[in-house]
Coordinates of C-alpha atoms in Angstrom, one line a residue:
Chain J
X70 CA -80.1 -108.2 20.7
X71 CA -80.6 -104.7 19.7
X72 CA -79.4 -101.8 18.3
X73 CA -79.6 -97.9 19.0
X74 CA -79.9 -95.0 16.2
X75 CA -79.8 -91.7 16.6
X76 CA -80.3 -91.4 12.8
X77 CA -83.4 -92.9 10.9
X78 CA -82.5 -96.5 9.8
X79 CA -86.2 -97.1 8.7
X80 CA -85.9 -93.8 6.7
X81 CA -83.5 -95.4 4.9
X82 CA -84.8 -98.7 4.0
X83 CA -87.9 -96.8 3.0
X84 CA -86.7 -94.2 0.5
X85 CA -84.6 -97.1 -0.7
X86 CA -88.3 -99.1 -1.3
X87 CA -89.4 -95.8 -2.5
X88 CA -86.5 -95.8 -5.5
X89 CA -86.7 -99.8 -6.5
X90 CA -90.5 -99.0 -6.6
X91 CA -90.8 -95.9 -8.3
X92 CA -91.4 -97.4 -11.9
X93 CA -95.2 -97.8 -10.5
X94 CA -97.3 -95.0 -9.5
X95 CA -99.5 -97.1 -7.1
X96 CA -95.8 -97.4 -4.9
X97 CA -96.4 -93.6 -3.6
X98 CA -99.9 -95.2 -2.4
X99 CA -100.4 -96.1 1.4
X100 CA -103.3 -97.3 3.4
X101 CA -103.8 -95.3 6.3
X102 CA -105.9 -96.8 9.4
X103 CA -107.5 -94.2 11.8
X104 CA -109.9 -95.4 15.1
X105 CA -113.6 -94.1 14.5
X106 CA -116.3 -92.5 16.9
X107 CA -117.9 -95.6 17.3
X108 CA -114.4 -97.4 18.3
X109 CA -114.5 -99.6 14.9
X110 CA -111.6 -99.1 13.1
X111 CA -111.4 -97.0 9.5
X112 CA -109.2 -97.9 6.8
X113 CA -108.7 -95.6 3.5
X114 CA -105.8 -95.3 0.7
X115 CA -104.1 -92.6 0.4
X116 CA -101.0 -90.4 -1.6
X117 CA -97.3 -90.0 0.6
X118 CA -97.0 -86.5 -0.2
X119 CA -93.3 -86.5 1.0
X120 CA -91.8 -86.2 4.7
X121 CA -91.8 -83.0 6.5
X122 CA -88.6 -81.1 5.5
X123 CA -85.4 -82.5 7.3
X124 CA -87.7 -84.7 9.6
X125 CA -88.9 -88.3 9.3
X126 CA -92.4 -86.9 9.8
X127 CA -94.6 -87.9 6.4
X128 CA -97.6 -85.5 5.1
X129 CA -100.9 -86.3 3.6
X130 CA -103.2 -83.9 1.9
X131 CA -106.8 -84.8 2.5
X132 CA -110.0 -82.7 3.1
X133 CA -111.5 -81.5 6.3
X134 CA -115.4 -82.5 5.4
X135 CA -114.0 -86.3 5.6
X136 CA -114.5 -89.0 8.2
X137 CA -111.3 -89.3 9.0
X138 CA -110.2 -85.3 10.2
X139 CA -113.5 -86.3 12.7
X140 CA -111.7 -89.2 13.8
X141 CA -108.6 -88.0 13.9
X142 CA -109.7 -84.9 15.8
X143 CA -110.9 -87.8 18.6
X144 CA -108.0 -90.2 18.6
X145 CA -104.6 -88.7 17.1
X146 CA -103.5 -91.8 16.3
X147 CA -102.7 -93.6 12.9
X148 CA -101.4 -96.6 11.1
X149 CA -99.7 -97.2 8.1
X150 CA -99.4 -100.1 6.4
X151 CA -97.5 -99.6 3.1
X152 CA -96.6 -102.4 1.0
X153 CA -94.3 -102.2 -2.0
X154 CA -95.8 -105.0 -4.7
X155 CA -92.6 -105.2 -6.5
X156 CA -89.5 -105.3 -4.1
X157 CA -91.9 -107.7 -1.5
X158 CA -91.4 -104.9 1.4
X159 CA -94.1 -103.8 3.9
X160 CA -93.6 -101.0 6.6
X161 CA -96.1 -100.4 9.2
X162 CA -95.8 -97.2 10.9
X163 CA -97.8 -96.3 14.0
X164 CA -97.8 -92.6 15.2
X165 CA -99.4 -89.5 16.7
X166 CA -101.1 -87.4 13.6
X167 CA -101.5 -83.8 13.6
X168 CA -104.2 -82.5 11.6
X169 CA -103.5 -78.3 10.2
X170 CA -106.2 -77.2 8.7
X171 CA -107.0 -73.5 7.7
X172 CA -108.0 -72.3 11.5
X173 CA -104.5 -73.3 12.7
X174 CA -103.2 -70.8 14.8
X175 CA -99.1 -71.8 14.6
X176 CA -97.8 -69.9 11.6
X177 CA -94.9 -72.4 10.9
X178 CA -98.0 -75.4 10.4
X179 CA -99.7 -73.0 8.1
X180 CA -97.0 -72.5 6.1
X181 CA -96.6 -76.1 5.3
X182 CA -100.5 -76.5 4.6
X183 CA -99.6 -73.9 1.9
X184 CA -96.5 -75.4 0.7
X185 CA -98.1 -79.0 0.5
X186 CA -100.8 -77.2 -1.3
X187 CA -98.7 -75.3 -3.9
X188 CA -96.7 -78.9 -4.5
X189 CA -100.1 -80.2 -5.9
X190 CA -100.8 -80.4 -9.2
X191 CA -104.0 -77.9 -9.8
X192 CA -106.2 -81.6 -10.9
X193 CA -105.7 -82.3 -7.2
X194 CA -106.2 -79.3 -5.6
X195 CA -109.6 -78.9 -8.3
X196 CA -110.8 -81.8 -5.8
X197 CA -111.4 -79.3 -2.5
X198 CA -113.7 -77.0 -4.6
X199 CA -115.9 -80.2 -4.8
X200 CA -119.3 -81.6 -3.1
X201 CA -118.9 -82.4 0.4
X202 CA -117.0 -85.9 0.4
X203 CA -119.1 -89.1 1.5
X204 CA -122.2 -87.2 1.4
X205 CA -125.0 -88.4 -1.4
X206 CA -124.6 -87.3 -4.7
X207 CA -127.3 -84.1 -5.5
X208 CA -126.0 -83.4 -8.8
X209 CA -124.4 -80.8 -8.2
X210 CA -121.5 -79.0 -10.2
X211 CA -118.3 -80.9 -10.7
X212 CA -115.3 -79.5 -9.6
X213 CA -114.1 -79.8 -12.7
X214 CA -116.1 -77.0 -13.8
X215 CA -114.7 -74.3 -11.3
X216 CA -112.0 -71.7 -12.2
X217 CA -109.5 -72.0 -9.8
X218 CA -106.6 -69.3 -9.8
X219 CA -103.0 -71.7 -10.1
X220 CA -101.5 -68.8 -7.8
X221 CA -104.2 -68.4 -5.3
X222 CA -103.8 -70.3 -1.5
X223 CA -105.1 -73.2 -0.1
X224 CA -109.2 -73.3 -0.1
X225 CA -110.7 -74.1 3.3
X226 CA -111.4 -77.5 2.9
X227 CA -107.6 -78.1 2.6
X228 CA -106.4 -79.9 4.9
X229 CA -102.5 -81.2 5.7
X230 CA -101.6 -84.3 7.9
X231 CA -98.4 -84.7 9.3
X232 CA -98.3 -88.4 11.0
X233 CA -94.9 -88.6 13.8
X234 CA -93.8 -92.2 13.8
X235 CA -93.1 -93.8 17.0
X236 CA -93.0 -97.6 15.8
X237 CA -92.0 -98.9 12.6
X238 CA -92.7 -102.7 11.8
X239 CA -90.7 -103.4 8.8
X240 CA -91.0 -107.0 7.0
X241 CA -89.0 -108.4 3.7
X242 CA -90.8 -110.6 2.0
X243 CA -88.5 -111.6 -0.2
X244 CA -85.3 -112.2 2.4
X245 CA -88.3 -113.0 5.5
X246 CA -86.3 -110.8 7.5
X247 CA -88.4 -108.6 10.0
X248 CA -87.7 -105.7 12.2
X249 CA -88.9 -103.3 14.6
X250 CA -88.3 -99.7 15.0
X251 CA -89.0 -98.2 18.2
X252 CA -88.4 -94.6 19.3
X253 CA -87.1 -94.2 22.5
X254 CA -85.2 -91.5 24.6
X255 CA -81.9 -92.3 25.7
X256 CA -80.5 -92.0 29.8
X257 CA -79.0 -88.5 28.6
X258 CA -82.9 -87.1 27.2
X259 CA -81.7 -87.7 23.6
X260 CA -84.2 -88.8 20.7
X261 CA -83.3 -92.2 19.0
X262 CA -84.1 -95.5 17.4
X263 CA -84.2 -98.7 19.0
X264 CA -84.2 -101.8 16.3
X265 CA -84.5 -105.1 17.1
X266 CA -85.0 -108.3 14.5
X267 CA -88.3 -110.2 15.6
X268 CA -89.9 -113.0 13.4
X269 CA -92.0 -112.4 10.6
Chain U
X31 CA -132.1 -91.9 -4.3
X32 CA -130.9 -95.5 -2.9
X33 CA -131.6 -99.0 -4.5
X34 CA -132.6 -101.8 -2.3
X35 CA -131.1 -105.1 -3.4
X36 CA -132.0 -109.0 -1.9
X37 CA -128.5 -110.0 -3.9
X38 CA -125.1 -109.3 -2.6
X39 CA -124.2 -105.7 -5.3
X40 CA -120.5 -105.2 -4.0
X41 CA -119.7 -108.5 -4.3
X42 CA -120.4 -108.6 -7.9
X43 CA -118.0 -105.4 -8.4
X44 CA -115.2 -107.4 -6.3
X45 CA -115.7 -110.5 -7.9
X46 CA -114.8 -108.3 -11.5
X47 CA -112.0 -106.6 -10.1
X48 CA -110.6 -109.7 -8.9
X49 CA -110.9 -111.2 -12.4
X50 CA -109.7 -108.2 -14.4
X51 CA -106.6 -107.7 -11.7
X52 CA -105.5 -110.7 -11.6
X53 CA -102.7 -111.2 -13.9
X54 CA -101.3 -109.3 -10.5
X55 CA -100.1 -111.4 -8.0
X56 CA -100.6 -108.4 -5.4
X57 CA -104.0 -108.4 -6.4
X58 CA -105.6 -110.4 -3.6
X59 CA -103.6 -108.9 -1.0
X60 CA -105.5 -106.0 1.2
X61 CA -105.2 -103.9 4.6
X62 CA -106.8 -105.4 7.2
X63 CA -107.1 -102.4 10.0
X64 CA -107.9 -103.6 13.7
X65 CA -108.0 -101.7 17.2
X66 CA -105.1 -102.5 19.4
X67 CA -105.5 -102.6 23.4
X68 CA -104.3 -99.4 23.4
X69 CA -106.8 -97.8 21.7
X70 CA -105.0 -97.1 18.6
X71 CA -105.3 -98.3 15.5
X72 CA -103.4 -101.2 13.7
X73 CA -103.3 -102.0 10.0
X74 CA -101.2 -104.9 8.0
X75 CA -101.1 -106.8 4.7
X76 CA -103.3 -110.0 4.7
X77 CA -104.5 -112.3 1.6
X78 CA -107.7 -113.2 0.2
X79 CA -108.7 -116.8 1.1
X80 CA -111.8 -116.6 -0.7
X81 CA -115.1 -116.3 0.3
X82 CA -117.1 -118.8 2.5
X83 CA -119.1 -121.0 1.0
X84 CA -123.0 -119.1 -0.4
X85 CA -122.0 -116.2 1.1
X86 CA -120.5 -112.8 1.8
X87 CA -117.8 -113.2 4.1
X88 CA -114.5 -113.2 3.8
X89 CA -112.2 -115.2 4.6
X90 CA -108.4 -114.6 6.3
X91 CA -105.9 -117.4 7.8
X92 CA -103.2 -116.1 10.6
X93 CA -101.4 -117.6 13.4
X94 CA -103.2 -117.2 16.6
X95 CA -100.0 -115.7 17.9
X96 CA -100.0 -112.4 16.0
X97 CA -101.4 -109.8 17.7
X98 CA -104.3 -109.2 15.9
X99 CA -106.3 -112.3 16.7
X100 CA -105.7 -110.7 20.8
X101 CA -106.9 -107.1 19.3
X102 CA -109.8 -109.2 17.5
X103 CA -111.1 -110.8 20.8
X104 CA -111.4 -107.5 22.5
X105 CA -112.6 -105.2 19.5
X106 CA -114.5 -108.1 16.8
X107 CA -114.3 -105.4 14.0
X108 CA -112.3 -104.4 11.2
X109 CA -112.1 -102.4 8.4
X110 CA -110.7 -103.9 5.0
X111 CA -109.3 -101.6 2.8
X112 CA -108.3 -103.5 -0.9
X113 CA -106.9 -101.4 -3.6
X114 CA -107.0 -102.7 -7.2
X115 CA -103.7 -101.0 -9.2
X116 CA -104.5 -102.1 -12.2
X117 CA -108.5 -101.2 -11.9
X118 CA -108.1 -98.1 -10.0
X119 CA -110.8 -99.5 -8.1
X120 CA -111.4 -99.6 -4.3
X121 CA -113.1 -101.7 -1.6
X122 CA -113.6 -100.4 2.3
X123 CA -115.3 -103.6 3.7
X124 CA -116.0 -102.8 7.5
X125 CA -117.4 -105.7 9.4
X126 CA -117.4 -108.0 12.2
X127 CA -114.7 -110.4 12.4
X128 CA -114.9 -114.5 14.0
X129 CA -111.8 -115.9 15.0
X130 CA -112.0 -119.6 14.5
X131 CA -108.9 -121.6 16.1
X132 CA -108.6 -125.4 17.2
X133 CA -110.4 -124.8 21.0
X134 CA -114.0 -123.1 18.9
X135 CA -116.8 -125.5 20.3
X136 CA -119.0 -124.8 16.6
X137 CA -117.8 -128.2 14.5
X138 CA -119.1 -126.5 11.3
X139 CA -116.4 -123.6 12.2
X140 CA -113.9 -126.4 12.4
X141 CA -114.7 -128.0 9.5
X142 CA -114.3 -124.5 7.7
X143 CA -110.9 -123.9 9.2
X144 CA -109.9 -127.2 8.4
X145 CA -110.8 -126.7 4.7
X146 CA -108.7 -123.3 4.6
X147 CA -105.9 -125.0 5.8
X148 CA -106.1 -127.8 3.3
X149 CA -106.3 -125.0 0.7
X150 CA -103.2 -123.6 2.0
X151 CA -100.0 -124.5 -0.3
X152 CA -97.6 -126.6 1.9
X153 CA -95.3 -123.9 2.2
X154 CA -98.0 -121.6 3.4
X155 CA -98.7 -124.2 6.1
X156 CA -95.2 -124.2 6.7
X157 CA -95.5 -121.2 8.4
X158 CA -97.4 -122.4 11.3
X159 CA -94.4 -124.4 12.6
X160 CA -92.0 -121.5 12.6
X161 CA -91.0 -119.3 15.7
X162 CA -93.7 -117.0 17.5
X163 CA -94.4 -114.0 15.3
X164 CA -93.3 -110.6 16.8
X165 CA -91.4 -111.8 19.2
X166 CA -87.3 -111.1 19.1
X167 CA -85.4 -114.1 16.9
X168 CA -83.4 -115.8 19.0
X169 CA -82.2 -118.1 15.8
X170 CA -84.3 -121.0 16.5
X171 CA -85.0 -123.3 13.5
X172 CA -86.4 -121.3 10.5
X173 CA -89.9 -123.4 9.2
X174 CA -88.0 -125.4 6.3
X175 CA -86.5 -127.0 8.5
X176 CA -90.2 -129.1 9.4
X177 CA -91.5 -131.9 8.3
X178 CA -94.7 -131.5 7.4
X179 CA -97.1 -134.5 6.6
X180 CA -99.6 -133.1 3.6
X181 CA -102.2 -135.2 4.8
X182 CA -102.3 -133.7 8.5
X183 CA -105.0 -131.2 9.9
X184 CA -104.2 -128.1 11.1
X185 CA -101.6 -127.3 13.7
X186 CA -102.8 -125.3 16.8
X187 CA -101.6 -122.1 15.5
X188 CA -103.9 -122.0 12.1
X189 CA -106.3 -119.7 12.8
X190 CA -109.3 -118.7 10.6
X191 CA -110.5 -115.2 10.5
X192 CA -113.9 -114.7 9.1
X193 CA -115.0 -111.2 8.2
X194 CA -119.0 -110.6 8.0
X195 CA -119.6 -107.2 6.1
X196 CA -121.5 -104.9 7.2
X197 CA -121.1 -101.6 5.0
X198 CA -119.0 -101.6 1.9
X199 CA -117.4 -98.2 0.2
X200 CA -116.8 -98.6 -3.3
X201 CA -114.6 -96.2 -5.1
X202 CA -113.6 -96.1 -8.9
X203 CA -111.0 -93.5 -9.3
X204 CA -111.3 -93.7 -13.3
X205 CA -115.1 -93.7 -13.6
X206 CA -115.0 -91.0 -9.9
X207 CA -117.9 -93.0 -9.2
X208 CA -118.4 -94.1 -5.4
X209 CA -121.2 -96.1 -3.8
X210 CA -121.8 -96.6 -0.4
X211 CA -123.5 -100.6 -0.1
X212 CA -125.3 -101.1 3.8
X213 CA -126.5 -104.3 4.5
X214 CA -130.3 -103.5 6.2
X215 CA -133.3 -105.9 7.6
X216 CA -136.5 -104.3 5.4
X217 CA -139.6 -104.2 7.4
X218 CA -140.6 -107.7 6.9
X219 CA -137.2 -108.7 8.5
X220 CA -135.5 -109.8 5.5
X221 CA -131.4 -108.9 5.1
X222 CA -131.1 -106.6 2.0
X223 CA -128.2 -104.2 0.9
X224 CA -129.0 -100.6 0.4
X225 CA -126.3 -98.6 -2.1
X226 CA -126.0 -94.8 -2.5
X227 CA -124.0 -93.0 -4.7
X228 CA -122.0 -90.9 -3.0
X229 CA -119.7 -88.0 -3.7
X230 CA -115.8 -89.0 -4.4

């Protein structure tokens, strides 16, 4: 009834979405569901800012004065349900998220935050010298009207997410074919992907 | 640095987005994030079924066998998060959800999920006959394979989800205007919506 992986197969099908999509620049656009303090769940858009280098991990940029670090900080979990408006495909993909922020003490996670950083465009890295996200507007200064240095570092309000998938639920709405992902060990301790075809 | 409002303020910005997106079929599709038994957070595609009648809330069919009508008993809350591509606009509607199936007792919730599924195109309805969602396909008969009578009531899977909004997070990414709408009981007991603007 199955089958077992010890590649990606949802990679696949996903960069594949990815390509027949990339004519629209709403397809690099994900919404991202998080648990919040008060156990109510939290639901926000946000960019794919590519996977983790030779890994099926995927990073998101966002900033540390927003809801969801807080929640994420209390329950590591995520889901995200990405759906592709012109090829009719939607994954949702449920994982542990690891938040790096500035403080983080691993050297090989800061050097991604810095990376991910660098691969922004300076409009969107403009947004972290900001007011405090979610808070009431004061007037204050526009981050448009900062200075900021295109060779300097991440500010401190950067902050990188790097979500591990663990189940990928992957439906075709255009062939109604559905199928699940699962990550599993094997008997011998080796990673892989389980996939099975359940109905939509 | 808030405005108090009797009226229903999001709901006129939605009702415009709605209108000026929808030469997009996509457009009244959102994310409709849950909390799963496990704690963690769920998130999938749903569509728009309109609001109920004189009101705010939203309305959302499903089959009773999905998993979120189970995560919806034990957590009632969810946060709808509806993107607009052609607006650049975007809704974060967190409420509480009702799930109305055949066995509710309420025969004004009945009558409301018997007019959804009347609304329904056939083939939508179509899907109510088909094998249990989620579960492994063991090739039973696909849906078109049913007869279904137009002028029947709904089957016991038709399910009615009806979300009651409690806070709404309005974000226009070409204006970078965001207001944060909080339904409130003034002093004299009456409902009201507060909005703020708050920072992007």
């Amino acid at each position: 009834m199955g089958t077992v992986s010890a590649t990606t197969p949802w990679k696949q099908l996903l960069i594949r979405a990815l390509e027949s999509n990339s004519h629209l620049k709403h397809s690099s656009f994900f919404q991202l569901a998080t648990v919040g303090s008060d156990g109510r769940p939290s639901n926000r858009t946000v960019v794919f800012r590519g996977f983790e280098e030779n890994s099926d991990k995927i990073q998101i940029n966002t900033d540390t004065r927003t809801r969801k670090v807080e929640e994420l900080k209390q329950c590591p979990f995520a889901e995200i349900c990405w759906y592709f408006t012109d090829s009719w495909e939607q994954f949702r993909i449920n994982g542990r998220v690891d938040v790096i922020d500035g403080s983080n003490l691993d050297s090989v996670k800061l050097q991604l935050r810095e990376k991910s950083w660098y691969d922004s465009s300076i409009k969107s890295r403009m947004q972290y010298l900001g007011p405090n996200p979610g808070l009431p507007c004061l007037n204050e200064r526009p981050s448009n009207e900062f200075f900021l240095d295109p060779s300097s570092g991440p500010v401190a309000p950067f902050c990188l997410l790097i979500v591990d998938p663990e189940q990928v639920d992957y439906l075709n709405l255009k062939s109604n074919q559905r199928i699940m992902f699962t990550f599993t060990q094997n008997a011998n301790g080796e990673n892989c992907w389980n996939s099975v075809r359940i109905n939509p």
